[in-house]
C-alpha cells in the first residue's frame, strides 16, 4: 500500500506496522458529517421507506414466515457478492436434502441463513457485542471454504485487499496490523452502545464502513459486515425482523460498493459512501414492501386453495412451512405433520395437484419446490403474480422458475 493513494488529510491514519509495511488505522466513530443537501434528502427518503416497511411487516399476517423468505434472498445475494454462484433454487434444494444440491457454494449460503437466525434469536445467549459477531463468524465458516481461517476468532496475522497476486506493498488497502487490531475493535464495540449523535441509519452505515475498514477476520469480513447491518436494523428497533435484503442493491453494484468504502479511507469521502448506502436502503425497503405484500397475498391464495370442506386440515400447515423453507420431501412433510408416510405423500401430492409445489426427480428421489414463492421472494415474480391474479375467468398462470 502506498501513502500517495491517500489524500494528505488521511495521512495521520496511515501507520507503519511492526514489520515495516504501511497500513490504515481508521479513526474512531462518529465522523464529522455535513448533513446538508443531498445527504439529508437521501436520509429522509430512507427513513420514510424503512418506516413504511416496518409498518407493513408488523401488520401482515405471518410476518415471521415472510422474514424467513427474505432472509434466504439476502443470504444468496450477500454470498454472491463474495463469489458464490448458488441461487435461491439451489438453497431450496439444499434445504430439502444437502446431497441433492451443488453443496460447496450452497453450504455457504445455508450457513448465512443459520448465522442470521442465530443473531436475531430473541433467546440468544449473548447481547449485541463483539463475541456475538464471533459466534456468527464461526457459524458462517463452519465446514466451508474459509474454514481454515480461524472461524470464530479475530485474526492474528495481516490481511490485505487488492488484485490477485498483489503483496502488502502494492495492495489496494491494508487494514490495521494485528498488533493494533484491538485498538480499533474496542471503540467499535463501545460505539454500538453509545448514545448516538447521528440518526440511526447513518450510524449503521458508519458502523458497516468501520467494520470493513478494520477487516478483523482472515475471511468472511464482507458477509459478517452485512449481517451487522441486518442485526442493527432489528436490534435498534427500525425493523421488526430481517425483511430488508440490502445485498440485492449491492450485488449488481459491487464495484461501486467497494470503491465507495475505499474512498472513505483514502479520501475521507463519507458523503459518497453514505449516499450510496441510503439509496440502497430506500430502494430495497420500497421493493421489500411490494414483495412482502405479494408474499402475504400468495400465502392467502394458497391457503384458500387447500381450505375446503373436504380438504385435510393438515394442508394449511404445509403451506405455511413453504414460506419458511421453499422445499419439501415426503419425510420432512411426515415430520412436520406428525402423520404416516402415506398420509404425508397424499398431502404433498395435493399441493402438487393445485399448483403450489413442483416435483423434481433425481434418480429415485422426489423433491418438491415452491417455485412461485422463490420467484416472488427474489423479486422476479411480483409483477407476474399481480398479472396472474387479474387474469380473466379467475385462471391462474403460474410463473416458470428462473434460477
XYZ file of N, CA and C in Angstrom, residues 222-367:
438
model
N -16.829 -9.355 4.645
C -17.939 -8.720 3.951
C -19.274 -9.253 4.415
N -19.366 -10.578 4.543
C -20.643 -11.176 4.945
C -21.000 -10.828 6.390
N -20.032 -10.877 7.294
C -20.334 -10.508 8.679
C -20.684 -9.022 8.758
N -20.006 -8.192 7.967
C -20.324 -6.766 7.958
C -21.733 -6.486 7.475
N -22.214 -7.269 6.500
C -23.593 -7.079 6.034
C -24.595 -7.696 7.011
N -24.192 -8.777 7.687
C -25.028 -9.294 8.771
C -25.183 -8.261 9.882
N -24.127 -7.482 10.116
C -24.187 -6.437 11.140
C -25.258 -5.405 10.801
N -25.395 -5.068 9.517
C -26.452 -4.128 9.106
C -27.815 -4.686 9.479
N -28.067 -5.946 9.112
C -29.348 -6.587 9.431
C -29.584 -6.610 10.932
N -28.566 -7.000 11.674
C -28.681 -7.080 13.128
C -29.055 -5.731 13.732
N -28.392 -4.671 13.306
C -28.635 -3.364 13.901
C -30.014 -2.811 13.520
N -30.468 -3.068 12.312
C -31.807 -2.622 11.919
C -32.870 -3.211 12.839
N -32.657 -4.455 13.258
C -33.612 -5.101 14.151
C -33.340 -4.726 15.601
N -32.070 -4.766 16.018
C -31.695 -4.512 17.411
C -32.070 -3.097 17.841
N -31.941 -2.146 16.930
C -32.254 -0.755 17.248
C -33.707 -0.397 16.973
N -34.524 -1.379 16.640
C -35.959 -1.167 16.527
C -36.428 -0.518 15.250
N -35.580 -0.454 14.224
C -36.025 0.156 12.967
C -36.915 -0.798 12.178
N -36.663 -2.096 12.292
C -37.458 -3.107 11.601
C -37.789 -4.230 12.590
N -38.938 -4.878 12.410
C -39.314 -5.948 13.341
C -38.662 -7.287 13.032
N -37.963 -7.395 11.922
C -37.296 -8.637 11.551
C -36.405 -8.393 10.354
N -35.783 -9.454 9.872
C -34.825 -9.339 8.758
C -35.574 -9.272 7.426
N -36.220 -8.146 7.185
C -37.062 -8.005 5.997
C -36.465 -7.032 4.975
N -35.218 -6.626 5.174
C -34.540 -5.751 4.212
C -33.332 -6.491 3.647
N -33.389 -6.845 2.376
C -32.284 -7.570 1.741
C -31.412 -6.590 0.955
N -30.583 -5.855 1.683
C -29.773 -4.794 1.092
C -28.801 -5.321 0.042
N -28.395 -6.573 0.159
C -27.448 -7.126 -0.814
C -28.029 -7.186 -2.223
N -29.354 -7.159 -2.346
C -29.955 -7.127 -3.677
C -29.612 -5.822 -4.388
N -29.376 -4.758 -3.640
C -28.916 -3.491 -4.225
C -27.412 -3.517 -4.455
N -26.673 -4.088 -3.518
C -25.210 -4.053 -3.580
C -24.668 -4.982 -4.665
N -25.239 -6.185 -4.788
C -24.627 -7.211 -5.653
C -24.429 -6.741 -7.091
N -25.423 -6.124 -7.754
C -25.164 -5.665 -9.121
C -24.295 -4.410 -9.188
N -23.982 -3.832 -8.032
C -23.163 -2.614 -7.963
C -21.929 -2.857 -7.101
N -21.444 -4.077 -7.102
C -20.394 -4.428 -6.143
C -19.133 -3.599 -6.355
N -18.792 -3.259 -7.607
C -17.594 -2.452 -7.847
C -17.743 -1.069 -7.210
N -18.922 -0.470 -7.354
C -19.147 0.834 -6.721
C -19.166 0.700 -5.207
N -19.748 -0.368 -4.710
C -19.786 -0.628 -3.269
C -18.373 -0.644 -2.686
N -17.475 -1.418 -3.307
C -16.099 -1.472 -2.816
C -15.405 -0.125 -2.973
N -15.649 0.559 -4.091
C -14.994 1.848 -4.329
C -15.452 2.889 -3.320
N -16.751 2.893 -2.985
C -17.262 3.871 -2.015
C -16.669 3.635 -0.633
N -16.572 2.367 -0.239
C -15.960 2.071 1.059
C -14.489 2.482 1.080
N -13.769 2.164 0.008
C -12.346 2.502 -0.049
C -12.136 4.010 -0.008
N -13.012 4.764 -0.676
C -12.849 6.218 -0.744
C -13.011 6.886 0.617
N -13.733 6.247 1.538
C -13.800 6.796 2.898
C -12.411 6.760 3.520
N -11.689 5.670 3.303
C -10.346 5.539 3.866
C -9.348 6.447 3.159
N -9.368 6.438 1.829
C -8.329 7.153 1.087
C -8.588 8.648 0.990
N -9.871 9.052 0.942
C -10.202 10.453 0.709
C -11.118 11.045 1.786
N -11.485 10.249 2.780
C -12.407 10.758 3.796
C -13.786 11.039 3.242
N -14.169 10.345 2.157
C -15.425 10.638 1.464
C -16.591 9.898 2.116
N -16.971 10.346 3.297
C -18.115 9.761 3.984
C -19.411 10.023 3.216
N -19.528 11.196 2.621
C -20.756 11.541 1.925
C -21.058 10.591 0.777
N -20.037 10.272 -0.021
C -20.247 9.369 -1.150
C -20.722 7.995 -0.709
N -20.089 7.441 0.335
C -20.498 6.133 0.836
C -21.900 6.180 1.420
N -22.194 7.174 2.254
C -23.487 7.198 2.936
C -24.629 7.473 1.966
N -24.399 8.270 0.929
C -25.451 8.455 -0.082
C -25.734 7.143 -0.804
N -24.687 6.403 -1.135
C -24.850 5.088 -1.761
C -25.625 4.148 -0.830
N -25.230 4.099 0.423
C -25.876 3.233 1.405
C -27.353 3.583 1.573
N -27.651 4.870 1.728
C -29.041 5.291 1.942
C -29.904 5.054 0.713
N -29.338 5.244 -0.467
C -30.089 4.960 -1.691
C -30.422 3.470 -1.750
N -29.469 2.614 -1.373
C -29.733 1.183 -1.332
C -30.820 0.828 -0.337
N -30.755 1.415 0.850
C -31.778 1.168 1.866
C -33.154 1.581 1.340
N -33.224 2.752 0.711
C -34.504 3.250 0.200
C -35.078 2.322 -0.855
N -34.274 1.993 -1.854
C -34.767 1.149 -2.948
C -35.185 -0.229 -2.454
N -34.381 -0.827 -1.599
C -34.700 -2.177 -1.148
C -35.872 -2.193 -0.174
N -36.017 -1.150 0.633
C -37.185 -1.094 1.521
C -38.459 -0.965 0.701
N -38.446 -0.116 -0.315
C -39.626 0.034 -1.166
C -39.942 -1.271 -1.889
N -38.906 -1.925 -2.385
C -39.107 -3.184 -3.085
C -39.588 -4.272 -2.135
N -39.057 -4.280 -0.919
C -39.457 -5.292 0.058
C -40.916 -5.128 0.466
N -41.406 -3.894 0.498
C -42.833 -3.672 0.789
C -43.689 -4.375 -0.252
N -43.339 -4.188 -1.522
C -44.087 -4.823 -2.601
C -44.029 -6.344 -2.506
N -42.817 -6.880 -2.231
C -42.667 -8.329 -2.155
C -43.344 -8.906 -0.916
N -43.287 -8.177 0.195
C -43.936 -8.666 1.413
C -45.445 -8.764 1.205
N -46.013 -7.742 0.570
C -47.453 -7.790 0.311
C -47.801 -8.915 -0.659
N -46.968 -9.078 -1.692
C -47.230 -10.146 -2.654
C -47.110 -11.516 -1.999
N -46.122 -11.696 -1.129
C -45.975 -12.971 -0.429
C -47.155 -13.234 0.498
N -47.644 -12.189 1.152
C -48.799 -12.360 2.027
C -50.040 -12.740 1.226
N -50.231 -12.085 0.080
C -51.357 -12.425 -0.775
C -51.217 -13.844 -1.330
N -49.993 -14.212 -1.659
C -49.739 -15.556 -2.174
C -50.076 -16.597 -1.114
N -49.670 -16.329 0.117
C -49.988 -17.254 1.211
C -51.489 -17.389 1.384
N -52.203 -16.252 1.354
C -53.663 -16.311 1.488
C -54.285 -17.099 0.339
N -53.769 -16.890 -0.861
C -54.275 -17.624 -2.022
C -54.037 -19.123 -1.862
N -52.837 -19.497 -1.444
C -52.522 -20.917 -1.261
C -53.422 -21.546 -0.203
N -53.591 -20.845 0.906
C -54.433 -21.391 1.968
C -55.876 -21.530 1.490
N -56.299 -20.579 0.639
C -57.633 -20.690 0.066
C -57.775 -21.896 -0.839
N -56.722 -22.225 -1.580
C -56.781 -23.374 -2.489
C -56.899 -24.698 -1.730
N -56.333 -24.751 -0.536
C -56.312 -26.033 0.187
C -57.328 -26.090 1.314
N -58.046 -25.003 1.573
C -59.020 -24.977 2.661
C -60.412 -25.117 2.071
N -60.874 -26.319 1.979
C -62.224 -26.603 1.502
C -62.879 -27.559 2.480
N -64.162 -27.787 2.260
C -64.920 -28.631 3.198
C -64.336 -30.037 3.273
N -63.797 -30.523 2.148
C -63.314 -31.901 2.119
C -61.785 -31.992 2.263
N -61.121 -30.849 2.369
C -59.656 -30.864 2.414
C -59.152 -31.222 3.808
N -57.955 -31.767 3.835
C -57.325 -32.086 5.106
C -56.937 -30.801 5.829
N -57.157 -30.795 7.125
C -56.760 -29.640 7.936
C -55.247 -29.516 8.038
N -54.535 -30.542 7.569
C -53.078 -30.512 7.640
C -52.460 -29.632 6.553
N -53.176 -29.446 5.449
C -52.584 -28.774 4.295
C -52.166 -27.326 4.575
N -52.974 -26.510 5.287
C -52.502 -25.147 5.578
C -51.192 -25.121 6.358
N -50.956 -26.141 7.172
C -49.680 -26.191 7.906
C -48.514 -26.406 6.959
N -48.724 -27.233 5.948
C -47.671 -27.428 4.957
C -47.449 -26.162 4.147
N -48.529 -25.471 3.814
C -48.403 -24.209 3.078
C -47.537 -23.229 3.861
N -47.817 -23.062 5.144
C -47.028 -22.123 5.949
C -45.563 -22.546 6.010
N -45.315 -23.829 6.085
C -43.932 -24.317 6.142
C -43.159 -23.946 4.886
N -43.855 -23.821 3.753
C -43.172 -23.491 2.493
C -42.692 -22.052 2.461
N -43.304 -21.173 3.223
C -42.841 -19.788 3.266
C -41.615 -19.646 4.170
N -41.425 -20.607 5.046
C -40.214 -20.626 5.871
C -39.067 -21.299 5.129
N -39.378 -22.391 4.435
C -38.377 -23.132 3.675
C -39.048 -23.603 2.395
N -38.527 -23.213 1.251
C -39.258 -23.345 -0.007
C -39.093 -24.717 -0.675
N -38.991 -25.750 0.121
C -38.838 -27.092 -0.423
C -39.392 -28.104 0.565
N -39.738 -29.277 0.028
C -40.261 -30.360 0.855
C -39.781 -31.693 0.320
N -39.687 -32.640 1.206
C -39.601 -34.051 0.847
C -40.725 -34.754 1.608
N -41.033 -35.968 1.204
C -42.078 -36.707 1.925
C -41.678 -36.914 3.393
N -40.428 -37.313 3.684
C -40.058 -37.461 5.104
C -40.190 -36.159 5.899
N -39.848 -35.019 5.281
C -39.996 -33.753 6.015
C -41.470 -33.440 6.261
N -42.307 -33.671 5.253
C -43.738 -33.450 5.444
C -44.282 -34.354 6.558
N -43.812 -35.575 6.594
C -44.223 -36.505 7.643
C -43.817 -35.979 9.020
N -42.589 -35.447 9.102
C -42.103 -34.887 10.367
C -42.907 -33.655 10.774
N -43.194 -32.777 9.812
C -43.926 -31.545 10.120
C -45.343 -31.831 10.591
N -45.986 -32.814 9.966
C -47.392 -33.069 10.239
C -47.620 -34.128 11.302
N -46.589 -34.932 11.592
C -46.748 -35.994 12.578
C -47.693 -37.075 12.118
N -47.609 -37.465 10.844
C -48.508 -38.459 10.266
C -47.675 -39.576 9.626
N -48.357 -40.551 9.064
C -47.681 -41.647 8.383
C -47.083 -41.172 7.072
N -46.156 -41.957 6.534
C -45.543 -41.609 5.251
C -46.591 -41.539 4.158
N -47.579 -42.426 4.184
C -48.621 -42.414 3.156
C -49.458 -41.135 3.238
N -49.842 -40.738 4.443
C -50.624 -39.512 4.609
C -49.825 -38.284 4.188
N -48.532 -38.275 4.524
C -47.672 -37.155 4.117
C -47.580 -37.087 2.603
N -47.430 -38.251 1.952
C -47.334 -38.278 0.488
C -48.620 -37.778 -0.145
N -49.764 -38.148 0.398
C -51.042 -37.667 -0.137
C -51.154 -36.150 0.008
N -50.713 -35.612 1.142
C -50.777 -34.164 1.350
C -49.875 -33.425 0.366
N -48.653 -33.926 0.184
C -47.732 -33.289 -0.754
C -48.278 -33.378 -2.175
N -48.805 -34.532 -2.554
C -49.355 -34.686 -3.902
C -50.515 -33.718 -4.132
N -51.267 -33.441 -3.093
C -52.364 -32.479 -3.236
C -51.825 -31.076 -3.522
N -50.730 -30.707 -2.880
C -50.133 -29.399 -3.156
C -49.568 -29.336 -4.570
N -49.088 -30.450 -5.082
C -48.645 -30.502 -6.472
C -49.847 -30.343 -7.402
N -50.927 -31.010 -7.078
C -52.136 -31.000 -7.913
C -52.705 -29.592 -8.066
N -52.658 -28.794 -7.004
C -53.232 -27.447 -7.082
C -52.199 -26.400 -7.492
N -51.002 -26.838 -7.882
C -50.018 -25.920 -8.441
C -49.161 -25.173 -7.449
N -49.165 -25.607 -6.190
C -48.351 -24.935 -5.170
C -46.927 -25.482 -5.170
N -46.802 -26.784 -5.315
C -45.488 -27.424 -5.363
C -45.217 -27.968 -6.762
N -43.933 -28.032 -7.096
C -43.498 -28.584 -8.372
C -42.497 -29.695 -8.071
N -42.746 -30.851 -8.664
C -41.929 -32.027 -8.357
C -40.653 -32.040 -9.195
N -39.574 -32.425 -8.546
C -38.293 -32.623 -9.215
C -37.791 -34.000 -8.835
N -37.454 -34.801 -9.841
C -36.951 -36.147 -9.587
C -35.468 -36.214 -9.905
N -34.729 -36.823 -9.015
C -33.312 -37.109 -9.241
C -33.078 -38.557 -8.859
N -33.005 -39.390 -9.885
C -32.972 -40.819 -9.617
C -34.287 -41.243 -8.996
N -34.200 -41.941 -7.883
C -35.411 -42.365 -7.190
C -35.941 -41.315 -6.219
N -35.163 -40.281 -6.028
C -35.535 -39.256 -5.055
C -36.561 -38.291 -5.636
N -37.519 -37.895 -4.807
C -38.527 -36.909 -5.193
C -38.368 -35.682 -4.293
N -38.223 -34.532 -4.921
C -38.140 -33.264 -4.200
C -39.261 -32.365 -4.698
